[in-house]
C-alpha positions as a Markdown table, in Angstrom:
| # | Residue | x | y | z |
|---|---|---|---|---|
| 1 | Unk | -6.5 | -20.1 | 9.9 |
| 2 | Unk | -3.8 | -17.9 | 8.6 |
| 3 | Unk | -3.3 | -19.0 | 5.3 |
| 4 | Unk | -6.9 | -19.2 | 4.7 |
| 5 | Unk | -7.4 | -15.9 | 6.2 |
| 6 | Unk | -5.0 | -14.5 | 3.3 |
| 7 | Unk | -6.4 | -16.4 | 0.7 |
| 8 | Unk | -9.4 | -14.4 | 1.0 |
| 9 | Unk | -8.0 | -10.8 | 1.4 |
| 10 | Unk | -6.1 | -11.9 | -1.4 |
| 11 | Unk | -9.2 | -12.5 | -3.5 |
| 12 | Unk | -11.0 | -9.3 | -2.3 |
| 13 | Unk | -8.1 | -7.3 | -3.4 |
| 14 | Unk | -7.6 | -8.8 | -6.6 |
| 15 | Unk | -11.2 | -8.8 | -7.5 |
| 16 | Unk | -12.0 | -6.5 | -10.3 |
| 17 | Unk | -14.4 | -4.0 | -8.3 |
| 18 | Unk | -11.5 | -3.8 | -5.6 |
| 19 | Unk | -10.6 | -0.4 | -7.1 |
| 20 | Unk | -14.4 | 0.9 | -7.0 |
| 21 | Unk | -14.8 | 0.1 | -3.3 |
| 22 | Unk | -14.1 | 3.2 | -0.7 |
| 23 | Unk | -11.2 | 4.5 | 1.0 |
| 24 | Unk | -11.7 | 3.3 | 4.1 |
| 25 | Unk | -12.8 | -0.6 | 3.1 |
| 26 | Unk | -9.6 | -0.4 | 0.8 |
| 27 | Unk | -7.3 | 0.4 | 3.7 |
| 28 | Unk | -8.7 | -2.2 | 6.0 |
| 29 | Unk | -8.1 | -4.6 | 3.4 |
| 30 | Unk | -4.8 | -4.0 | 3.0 |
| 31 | Unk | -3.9 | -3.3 | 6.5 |
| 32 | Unk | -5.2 | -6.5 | 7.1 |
| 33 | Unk | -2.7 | -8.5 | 4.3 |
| 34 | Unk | 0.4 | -6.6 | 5.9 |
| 35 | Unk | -0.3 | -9.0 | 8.4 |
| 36 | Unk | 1.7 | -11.3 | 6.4 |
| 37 | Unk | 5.0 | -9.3 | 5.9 |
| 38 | Unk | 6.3 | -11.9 | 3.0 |
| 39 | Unk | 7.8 | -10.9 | -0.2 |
| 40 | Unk | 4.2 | -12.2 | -2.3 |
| 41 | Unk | 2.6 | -9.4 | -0.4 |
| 42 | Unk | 5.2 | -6.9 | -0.7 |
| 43 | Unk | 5.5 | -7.2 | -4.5 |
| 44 | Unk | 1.6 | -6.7 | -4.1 |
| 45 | Unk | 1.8 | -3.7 | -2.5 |
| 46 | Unk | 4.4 | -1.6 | -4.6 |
| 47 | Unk | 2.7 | -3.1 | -7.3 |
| 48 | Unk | -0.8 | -1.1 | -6.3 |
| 49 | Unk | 1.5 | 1.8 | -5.1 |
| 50 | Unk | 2.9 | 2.2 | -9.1 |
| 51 | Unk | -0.5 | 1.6 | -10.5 |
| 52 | Unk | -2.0 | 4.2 | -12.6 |
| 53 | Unk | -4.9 | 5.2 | -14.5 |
| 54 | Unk | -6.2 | 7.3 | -17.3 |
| 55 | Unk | -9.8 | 6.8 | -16.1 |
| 56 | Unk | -11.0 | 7.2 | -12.4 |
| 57 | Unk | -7.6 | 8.9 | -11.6 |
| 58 | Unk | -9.1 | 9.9 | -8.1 |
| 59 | Unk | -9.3 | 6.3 | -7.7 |
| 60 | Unk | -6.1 | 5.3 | -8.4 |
| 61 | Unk | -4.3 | 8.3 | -6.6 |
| 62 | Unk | -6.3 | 6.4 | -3.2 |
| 63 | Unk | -5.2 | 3.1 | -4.0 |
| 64 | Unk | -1.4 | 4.9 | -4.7 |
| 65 | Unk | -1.7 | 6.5 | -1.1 |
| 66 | Unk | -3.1 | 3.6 | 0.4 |
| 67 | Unk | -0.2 | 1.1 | -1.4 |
| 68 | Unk | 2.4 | 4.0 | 0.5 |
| 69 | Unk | 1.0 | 3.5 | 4.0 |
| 70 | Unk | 1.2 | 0.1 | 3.5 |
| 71 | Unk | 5.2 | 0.0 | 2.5 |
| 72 | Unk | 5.5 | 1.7 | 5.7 |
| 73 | Unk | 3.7 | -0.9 | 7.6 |
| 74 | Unk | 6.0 | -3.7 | 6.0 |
| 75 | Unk | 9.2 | -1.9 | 6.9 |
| 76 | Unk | 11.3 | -3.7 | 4.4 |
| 77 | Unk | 14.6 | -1.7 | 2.8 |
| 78 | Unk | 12.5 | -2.5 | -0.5 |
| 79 | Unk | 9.4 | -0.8 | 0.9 |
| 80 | Unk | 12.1 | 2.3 | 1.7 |
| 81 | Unk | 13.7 | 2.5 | -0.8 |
| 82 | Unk | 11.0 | 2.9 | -3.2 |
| 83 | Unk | 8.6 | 5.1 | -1.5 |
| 84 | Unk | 11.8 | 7.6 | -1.4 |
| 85 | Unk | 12.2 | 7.2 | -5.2 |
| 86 | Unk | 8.6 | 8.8 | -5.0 |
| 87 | Unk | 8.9 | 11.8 | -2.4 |
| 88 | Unk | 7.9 | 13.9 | -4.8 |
| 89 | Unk | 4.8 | 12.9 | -5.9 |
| 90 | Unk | 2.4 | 15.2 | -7.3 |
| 91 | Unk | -0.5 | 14.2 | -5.6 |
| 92 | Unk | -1.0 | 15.6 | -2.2 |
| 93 | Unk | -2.7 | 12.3 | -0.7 |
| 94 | Unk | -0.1 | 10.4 | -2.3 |
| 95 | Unk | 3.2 | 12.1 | -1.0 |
| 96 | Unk | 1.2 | 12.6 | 2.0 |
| 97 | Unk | 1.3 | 9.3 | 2.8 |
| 98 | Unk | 4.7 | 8.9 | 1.5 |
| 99 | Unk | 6.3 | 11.2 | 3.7 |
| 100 | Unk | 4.4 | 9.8 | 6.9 |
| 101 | Unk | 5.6 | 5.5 | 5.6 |
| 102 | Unk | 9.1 | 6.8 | 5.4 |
| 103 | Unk | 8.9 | 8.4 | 8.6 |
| 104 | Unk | 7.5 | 5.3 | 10.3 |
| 105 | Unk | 10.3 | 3.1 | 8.8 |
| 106 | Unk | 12.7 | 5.5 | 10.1 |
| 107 | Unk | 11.2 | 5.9 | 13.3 |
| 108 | Unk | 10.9 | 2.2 | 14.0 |
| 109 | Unk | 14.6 | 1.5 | 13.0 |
| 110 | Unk | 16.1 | 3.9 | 15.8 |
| 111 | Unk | 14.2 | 2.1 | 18.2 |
Protein backbone atom coordinates (compact mmCIF):
# COMPACT_ATOMS: atom_id res chain seq x y z
CA UNK A 1 0.00 0.00 0.00
CA UNK A 2 1.90 2.95 1.17
CA UNK A 3 4.88 2.90 -0.76
CA UNK A 4 2.97 2.20 -3.83
CA UNK A 5 0.55 4.78 -3.03
CA UNK A 6 3.59 7.36 -3.17
CA UNK A 7 5.17 6.05 -6.02
CA UNK A 8 2.35 7.18 -7.94
CA UNK A 9 1.83 10.84 -6.51
CA UNK A 10 5.34 10.90 -7.04
CA UNK A 11 4.98 10.32 -10.76
CA UNK A 12 1.89 12.57 -11.11
CA UNK A 13 3.89 15.39 -9.68
CA UNK A 14 6.90 14.88 -11.59
CA UNK A 15 5.18 14.39 -14.82
CA UNK A 16 5.85 17.16 -17.14
CA UNK A 17 2.04 18.60 -17.50
CA UNK A 18 2.02 18.59 -13.58
CA UNK A 19 2.55 22.42 -13.71
CA UNK A 20 -0.44 22.82 -16.46
CA UNK A 21 -3.00 21.00 -14.28
CA UNK A 22 -5.29 23.37 -11.84
CA UNK A 23 -5.03 24.67 -8.54
CA UNK A 24 -7.09 22.62 -6.82
CA UNK A 25 -5.84 19.01 -8.47
CA UNK A 26 -2.30 20.39 -7.68
CA UNK A 27 -2.95 20.89 -3.98
CA UNK A 28 -4.66 17.52 -3.57
CA UNK A 29 -1.65 16.09 -4.97
CA UNK A 30 0.51 17.41 -2.76
CA UNK A 31 -1.55 17.33 0.22
CA UNK A 32 -1.73 13.84 -0.41
CA UNK A 33 2.51 13.16 -0.59
CA UNK A 34 2.79 15.23 2.91
CA UNK A 35 1.36 12.14 3.91
CA UNK A 36 4.84 10.84 4.02
CA UNK A 37 6.63 13.47 6.14
CA UNK A 38 10.29 12.06 5.04
CA UNK A 39 13.17 14.22 4.09
CA UNK A 40 12.71 12.86 -0.12
CA UNK A 41 9.44 14.67 0.15
CA UNK A 42 10.53 17.64 1.92
CA UNK A 43 13.45 18.38 -0.40
CA UNK A 44 10.46 17.95 -2.98
CA UNK A 45 8.44 20.43 -1.64
CA UNK A 46 10.92 23.45 -1.03
CA UNK A 47 12.18 22.49 -4.16
CA UNK A 48 8.54 23.44 -6.04
CA UNK A 49 8.32 26.25 -3.37
CA UNK A 50 11.77 27.99 -5.04
CA UNK A 51 10.78 27.13 -8.55
CA UNK A 52 10.35 29.87 -10.94
CA UNK A 53 9.42 30.69 -14.32
CA UNK A 54 9.83 33.26 -17.04
CA UNK A 55 6.82 31.73 -18.96
CA UNK A 56 3.44 30.86 -17.31
CA UNK A 57 4.53 32.98 -14.18
CA UNK A 58 0.83 32.61 -12.94
CA UNK A 59 1.61 29.16 -12.91
CA UNK A 60 4.42 28.99 -11.06
CA UNK A 61 3.42 31.63 -8.46
CA UNK A 62 0.39 28.59 -7.68
CA UNK A 63 2.74 25.91 -7.50
CA UNK A 64 5.14 28.50 -5.18
CA UNK A 65 1.91 29.00 -2.91
CA UNK A 66 0.92 25.54 -2.98
CA UNK A 67 4.88 24.31 -2.21
CA UNK A 68 4.31 27.01 1.17
CA UNK A 69 1.12 25.31 2.45
CA UNK A 70 2.72 22.28 2.14
CA UNK A 71 6.00 23.26 4.37
CA UNK A 72 3.48 24.09 6.85
CA UNK A 73 1.91 20.75 6.68
CA UNK A 74 5.43 18.96 7.16
CA UNK A 75 6.23 21.02 10.20
CA UNK A 76 9.93 20.44 9.95
CA UNK A 77 12.48 23.40 11.39
CA UNK A 78 13.73 23.10 7.63
CA UNK A 79 10.13 23.75 6.30
CA UNK A 80 10.29 26.99 8.98
CA UNK A 81 12.98 28.09 8.49
CA UNK A 82 12.80 28.65 4.89
CA UNK A 83 9.29 29.73 4.40
CA UNK A 84 10.52 32.70 6.88
CA UNK A 85 13.50 33.44 4.61
CA UNK A 86 10.54 34.19 2.14
CA UNK A 87 7.96 36.39 4.21
CA UNK A 88 8.19 38.83 2.01
CA UNK A 89 7.30 37.58 -1.04
CA UNK A 90 5.98 39.71 -3.65
CA UNK A 91 3.22 37.75 -4.70
CA UNK A 92 0.12 38.01 -2.76
CA UNK A 93 -0.95 34.19 -3.10
CA UNK A 94 2.53 33.30 -2.34
CA UNK A 95 3.19 35.24 1.09
CA UNK A 96 -0.36 34.45 1.59
CA UNK A 97 0.26 31.14 2.06
CA UNK A 98 3.52 31.85 3.68
CA UNK A 99 2.26 33.69 6.43
CA UNK A 100 -0.68 31.13 7.19
CA UNK A 101 2.34 27.69 7.02
CA UNK A 102 4.41 29.63 9.50
CA UNK A 103 1.53 30.24 11.62
CA UNK A 104 0.45 26.62 11.61
CA UNK A 105 4.03 25.44 12.55
CA UNK A 106 3.87 27.86 15.26
CA UNK A 107 0.64 27.10 16.34
CA UNK A 108 1.18 23.35 16.43
CA UNK A 109 4.48 23.64 18.44
CA UNK A 110 2.73 25.46 21.49
CA UNK A 111 0.42 22.75 21.68
Amino acid sequence: GGVLAKKIILDEIKGSDFINRGYEEKKELLEALCNWPDPDTEELIIGFFKKRGFFKRSRYQELNALAAHCLGILGTDRALEVLRKNRNNKNPLVQENIVKAIKRIEDARKG
